[in-house]
Amino acid sequence: MVGSSHEALHRIFQKDPALLTRALQRVLHVPFPEPHEIAALNVDLTEIEPVERRVDTLLRAETDEGTYLLVVESQGKVDDRKRGSWPYYLSYLYEKYRCEPVLIVITQNSATARWAARPIRLGFPGWHSLTVRPLVLGPDNVPVITDERQAEQDVPLAVLSAMTHGRGPRAAPILESLATALKTIDPDSAAVFVQFVDSCLADPQAKQMWRDLMTAIQYFWRHPLAEQVREEGREQGLEEGREQGRAQAKAEMVLRVLEWRGIPVPEHVSERVIACDDPAQLERWAQRAVRATYAEDLFVEE
């Protein structure tokens, strides 16, 4: 199970390697040749001496113009030690595989993105023996995908958008469009993407909204991460019995979805939802809450 945003930000490219080349072409506008095969490689760059060096994700892209090594580094903050380790990674990989290495850094932080984008120049002024120019994916260039149709056209890119912008004020519409798009792909892939996004949502309100949305479309509760949430619910006394606890949690989830979407909830609507103990009815209301304009829209067919 992915347990951190650092891990999720680079593992998404292991889940869908082609997403990385699409990001290079469409987001960074780098004329990277279209690969006809991409394979994951061993990320361990350790040599005989007891110094462990590992890249986050390493992919080999076979193209008509040659073979490239795509080195993906997830960076949470400024770390000047990387100014030494990144050139080492590229030199080592070129020596080992005799393929051209390309460094891609992904981050959720704009300041970190600006730092990572600075060229690394080794040597003396006017004569640099080595220059490294990282390609950076971050909140300033990864597209904000809030349109459902756009999200459905490229679900992995929509996932990357949610992961990158999960800390920003635009998280709610991004998560809503992605929730809809996830219903168009196979459940196993959707469950993996759900976990990636959940790991990257640092804001507690955004994380709770995401979990509510996933409950509404029945992906979240089949995922291992759901056990953690169920345990949290037990600790808070939300489950006084399996059926009663499930109904109570779903009722609260319906109201939270409306709240996070900025829809006022009158008292009579809140009382009716809380009083309901039918899990199937609450499930229908939860699905309607994702698209409702008014709180009363929950009961439109009743």
Coordinates of C-alpha atoms in Angstrom, one line a residue:
M1 CA 0.0 0.0 0.0
V2 CA 1.3 3.5 -0.9
G3 CA 1.9 5.3 2.3
S4 CA 3.2 8.7 1.3
S5 CA 2.9 11.4 -1.4
H6 CA 6.6 10.9 -2.2
E7 CA 6.0 7.3 -3.2
A8 CA 2.7 7.9 -5.0
L9 CA 4.1 10.8 -7.1
H10 CA 6.6 8.6 -8.9
R11 CA 4.8 5.2 -8.7
I12 CA 2.0 6.5 -10.9
F13 CA 4.5 6.3 -13.7
Q14 CA 5.2 2.7 -12.9
K15 CA 1.5 2.0 -13.1
D16 CA 1.2 3.8 -16.5
P17 CA 4.7 4.4 -18.0
A18 CA 3.3 6.0 -21.1
L19 CA 1.9 8.8 -18.9
L20 CA 5.4 10.0 -18.4
T21 CA 6.1 10.6 -22.1
R22 CA 2.7 12.2 -22.6
A23 CA 3.6 14.6 -19.7
L24 CA 6.9 15.4 -21.4
Q25 CA 5.2 16.1 -24.7
R26 CA 2.0 17.8 -23.6
V27 CA 2.9 19.5 -20.4
L28 CA 6.6 20.4 -20.8
H29 CA 6.4 20.5 -24.7
V30 CA 9.6 18.5 -25.0
P31 CA 9.8 16.8 -28.4
F32 CA 10.4 13.4 -26.9
P33 CA 10.0 10.7 -29.5
E34 CA 7.0 8.4 -29.3
P35 CA 8.0 5.1 -27.6
H36 CA 6.9 1.8 -28.9
E37 CA 7.9 0.0 -25.7
I38 CA 8.6 1.1 -22.1
A39 CA 10.0 -1.2 -19.4
A40 CA 10.7 -0.6 -15.7
L41 CA 14.3 -1.2 -14.6
N42 CA 16.0 -1.9 -11.3
V43 CA 16.2 1.4 -9.4
D44 CA 19.2 0.3 -7.3
L45 CA 22.4 2.2 -8.3
T46 CA 24.5 0.9 -5.4
E47 CA 28.1 0.0 -6.1
I48 CA 30.5 -2.2 -4.2
E49 CA 31.2 0.3 -1.5
P50 CA 28.5 0.5 1.3
V51 CA 26.8 3.6 -0.1
E52 CA 23.2 3.0 -1.1
R53 CA 21.9 5.1 -4.0
R54 CA 18.5 4.6 -5.5
V55 CA 16.4 6.5 -7.9
D56 CA 12.7 6.7 -7.3
T57 CA 11.5 5.3 -10.6
L58 CA 13.5 4.2 -13.6
L59 CA 12.0 3.4 -17.0
R60 CA 13.6 2.4 -20.4
A61 CA 11.8 3.8 -23.4
E62 CA 12.4 2.3 -26.8
T63 CA 11.8 4.7 -29.7
D64 CA 12.5 4.9 -33.4
E65 CA 15.2 7.4 -32.5
G66 CA 16.9 5.3 -29.9
T67 CA 16.7 4.0 -26.3
Y68 CA 16.3 6.5 -23.4
L69 CA 16.4 6.0 -19.7
L70 CA 13.7 8.0 -17.9
V71 CA 14.8 8.8 -14.3
V72 CA 11.8 10.0 -12.2
E73 CA 12.5 11.7 -8.9
S74 CA 9.8 12.7 -6.5
Q75 CA 10.9 15.8 -4.6
G76 CA 9.0 17.1 -1.5
K77 CA 11.3 20.0 -0.6
V78 CA 14.6 21.8 -1.5
D79 CA 17.5 19.5 -0.9
D80 CA 20.9 20.7 -2.1
R81 CA 22.4 17.2 -1.8
K82 CA 20.4 16.3 -4.9
R83 CA 22.7 18.7 -6.9
G84 CA 25.4 16.1 -6.4
S85 CA 23.4 12.9 -6.5
W86 CA 21.4 13.7 -9.7
P87 CA 24.5 14.1 -11.9
Y88 CA 25.8 10.9 -10.3
Y89 CA 22.6 9.0 -11.2
L90 CA 22.8 10.1 -14.8
S91 CA 26.5 9.3 -15.3
Y92 CA 26.2 5.9 -13.6
L93 CA 23.2 5.0 -15.7
Y94 CA 24.8 6.0 -18.9
E95 CA 27.9 4.0 -18.1
K96 CA 25.8 1.0 -17.1
Y97 CA 23.3 0.9 -20.0
R98 CA 25.0 3.1 -22.6
C99 CA 21.6 4.8 -23.2
E100 CA 20.8 8.5 -22.9
P101 CA 19.4 9.3 -19.5
V102 CA 16.7 11.9 -18.9
L103 CA 16.0 13.3 -15.5
I104 CA 12.3 14.2 -14.6
V105 CA 11.5 15.7 -11.2
I106 CA 7.9 15.8 -9.9
T107 CA 6.8 17.9 -7.0
Q108 CA 3.7 19.4 -5.4
N109 CA 5.5 22.6 -4.3
S110 CA 6.1 25.6 -6.6
A111 CA 9.2 26.7 -4.8
T112 CA 10.7 23.2 -5.0
A113 CA 9.8 23.1 -8.7
R114 CA 11.7 26.4 -9.3
W115 CA 14.7 25.1 -7.4
A116 CA 14.7 21.7 -9.2
A117 CA 14.5 23.4 -12.6
R118 CA 17.8 25.2 -12.2
P119 CA 20.6 23.7 -14.3
I120 CA 23.3 21.9 -12.3
R121 CA 26.7 23.0 -13.6
L122 CA 29.9 21.4 -12.5
G123 CA 33.2 22.9 -13.3
F124 CA 34.5 26.5 -13.3
P125 CA 32.8 29.6 -14.7
G126 CA 33.0 29.7 -18.4
W127 CA 33.9 26.0 -18.7
H128 CA 31.4 23.5 -17.3
S129 CA 32.6 19.9 -17.4
L130 CA 29.0 18.7 -16.8
T131 CA 25.6 20.3 -17.0
V132 CA 22.4 18.7 -15.9
R133 CA 19.1 20.2 -16.9
P134 CA 16.2 18.5 -15.0
L135 CA 12.7 18.5 -16.5
V136 CA 10.2 19.4 -13.8
L137 CA 6.5 18.6 -13.4
G138 CA 4.8 20.6 -10.8
P139 CA 1.7 22.7 -9.9
D140 CA 2.8 25.5 -12.2
N141 CA 2.7 23.4 -15.4
V142 CA 0.7 20.2 -14.8
P143 CA -2.8 21.0 -16.1
V144 CA -5.7 21.6 -13.7
I145 CA -8.3 19.1 -15.0
T146 CA -11.8 20.0 -13.7
D147 CA -13.8 18.9 -16.8
E148 CA -15.2 15.4 -16.6
R149 CA -14.8 14.7 -20.4
Q150 CA -11.2 15.8 -20.3
A151 CA -10.6 13.6 -17.3
E152 CA -12.2 10.6 -19.0
Q153 CA -10.0 11.1 -22.1
D154 CA -6.8 10.6 -20.1
V155 CA -7.5 9.2 -16.6
P156 CA -3.9 8.8 -15.6
L157 CA -3.2 12.5 -16.4
A158 CA -6.3 13.5 -14.4
V159 CA -4.9 11.4 -11.5
L160 CA -1.5 13.3 -11.8
S161 CA -3.5 16.6 -11.8
A162 CA -5.2 15.6 -8.6
M163 CA -1.9 14.5 -7.0
T164 CA -0.1 17.6 -8.0
H165 CA -2.8 20.2 -7.1
G166 CA -4.2 18.3 -4.1
R167 CA -2.9 21.0 -1.8
G168 CA -4.4 23.9 -3.6
P169 CA -7.8 25.7 -3.5
R170 CA -8.9 24.0 -6.7
A171 CA -8.8 20.5 -5.3
A172 CA -12.6 20.1 -5.0
P173 CA -13.5 20.4 -8.7
I174 CA -10.4 18.3 -9.7
L175 CA -11.4 15.5 -7.4
E176 CA -15.1 15.6 -8.5
S177 CA -14.2 15.3 -12.2
L178 CA -11.7 12.5 -11.4
A179 CA -14.2 10.6 -9.4
T180 CA -16.5 10.5 -12.4
A181 CA -13.7 9.5 -14.8
L182 CA -12.6 6.6 -12.6
K183 CA -15.9 4.9 -13.3
T184 CA -14.9 4.5 -17.0
I185 CA -11.8 2.3 -16.3
D186 CA -11.4 -1.1 -14.8
P187 CA -11.9 -1.3 -11.0
D188 CA -8.5 -2.7 -10.2
S189 CA -6.7 0.2 -11.9
A190 CA -9.2 2.6 -10.3
A191 CA -8.4 1.2 -6.9
V192 CA -4.7 1.8 -7.4
F193 CA -5.3 5.4 -8.6
V194 CA -7.5 6.0 -5.6
Q195 CA -4.7 5.1 -3.3
F196 CA -2.2 7.3 -5.2
V197 CA -4.5 10.4 -4.9
D198 CA -5.3 9.7 -1.2
S199 CA -1.6 9.6 -0.3
C200 CA -1.0 13.0 -1.9
L201 CA -3.8 14.9 -0.3
A202 CA -2.2 16.7 2.6
D203 CA -5.2 18.9 3.4
P204 CA -7.5 17.0 5.8
Q205 CA -10.7 18.5 4.2
A206 CA -9.6 17.5 0.7
K207 CA -8.7 14.0 1.9
Q208 CA -12.1 13.6 3.6
M209 CA -13.9 14.8 0.5
W210 CA -11.9 12.4 -1.7
R211 CA -12.9 9.5 0.6
D212 CA -16.5 10.5 0.5
L213 CA -16.5 10.7 -3.2
M214 CA -14.9 7.3 -3.5
T215 CA -17.5 5.8 -1.1
A216 CA -20.2 7.2 -3.3
I217 CA -19.0 5.4 -6.4
Q218 CA -18.2 2.2 -4.4
Y219 CA -14.5 2.1 -5.1
F220 CA -13.1 3.1 -1.8
W221 CA -14.5 0.4 0.4
R222 CA -13.1 -2.4 -1.7
H223 CA -9.6 -0.9 -1.3
P224 CA -7.2 -1.9 1.6
L225 CA -7.1 1.8 2.6
A226 CA -10.7 1.5 3.7
E227 CA -9.7 -0.7 6.6
Q228 CA -7.7 2.2 8.0
V229 CA -10.8 4.4 7.7
R230 CA -13.0 1.8 9.3
E231 CA -10.6 1.5 12.2
E232 CA -10.7 5.3 12.6
G233 CA -14.4 5.1 12.7
R234 CA -14.4 2.4 15.3
E235 CA -12.0 4.4 17.5
Q236 CA -14.4 7.4 17.3
G237 CA -17.3 5.3 18.3
L238 CA -19.1 5.5 14.9
E239 CA -19.8 1.8 14.8
E240 CA -22.2 0.5 17.5
G241 CA -22.9 -2.4 15.3
R242 CA -21.9 -3.3 11.8
E243 CA -25.2 -2.4 10.0
Q244 CA -25.9 0.6 12.2
G245 CA -22.4 1.9 11.9
R246 CA -22.3 1.5 8.2
A247 CA -25.6 3.4 7.8
Q248 CA -24.4 6.2 10.1
A249 CA -21.1 6.6 8.3
K250 CA -22.9 6.7 4.9
A251 CA -25.4 9.3 6.2
E252 CA -22.6 11.5 7.4
M253 CA -20.8 11.0 4.1
V254 CA -23.8 12.2 2.1
L255 CA -24.0 15.4 4.1
R256 CA -20.2 16.0 3.9
V257 CA -20.3 15.7 0.1
L258 CA -22.9 18.4 0.0
E259 CA -21.0 20.5 2.4
W260 CA -17.7 20.3 0.5
R261 CA -19.5 21.1 -2.7
G262 CA -20.7 24.3 -1.0
I263 CA -24.4 23.3 -1.1
P264 CA -26.4 24.6 1.9
V265 CA -28.1 21.8 3.8
P266 CA -31.4 22.7 5.4
E267 CA -32.3 21.2 8.8
H268 CA -35.1 19.1 7.4
V269 CA -32.8 17.5 4.8
S270 CA -30.1 16.8 7.4
E271 CA -32.6 15.2 9.8
R272 CA -34.0 13.0 7.0
V273 CA -30.6 11.8 6.0
I274 CA -29.4 11.1 9.5
A275 CA -32.6 9.2 10.4
C276 CA -32.3 6.9 7.4
D277 CA -31.0 3.4 8.3
D278 CA -31.3 1.9 4.8
P279 CA -27.8 1.5 3.4
A280 CA -29.1 1.1 -0.2
Q281 CA -31.1 4.3 0.1
L282 CA -28.1 6.1 1.5
E283 CA -26.0 4.8 -1.3
R284 CA -28.4 6.3 -3.9
W285 CA -28.4 9.6 -2.0
A286 CA -24.6 9.6 -1.9
Q287 CA -24.4 9.2 -5.7
R288 CA -26.9 12.0 -6.2
A289 CA -25.0 14.3 -3.8
V290 CA -22.0 14.3 -6.2
R291 CA -24.1 16.0 -8.9
A292 CA -26.8 17.8 -6.9
T293 CA -27.5 21.5 -7.3
Y294 CA -29.6 21.8 -4.2
A295 CA -29.7 19.6 -1.1
E296 CA -33.4 18.6 -1.9
D297 CA -32.1 17.0 -5.2
L298 CA -31.3 14.0 -3.1
F299 CA -35.0 13.2 -2.9
V300 CA -35.9 14.1 -6.5
E301 CA -37.2 10.7 -7.4
E302 CA -39.1 10.2 -4.2

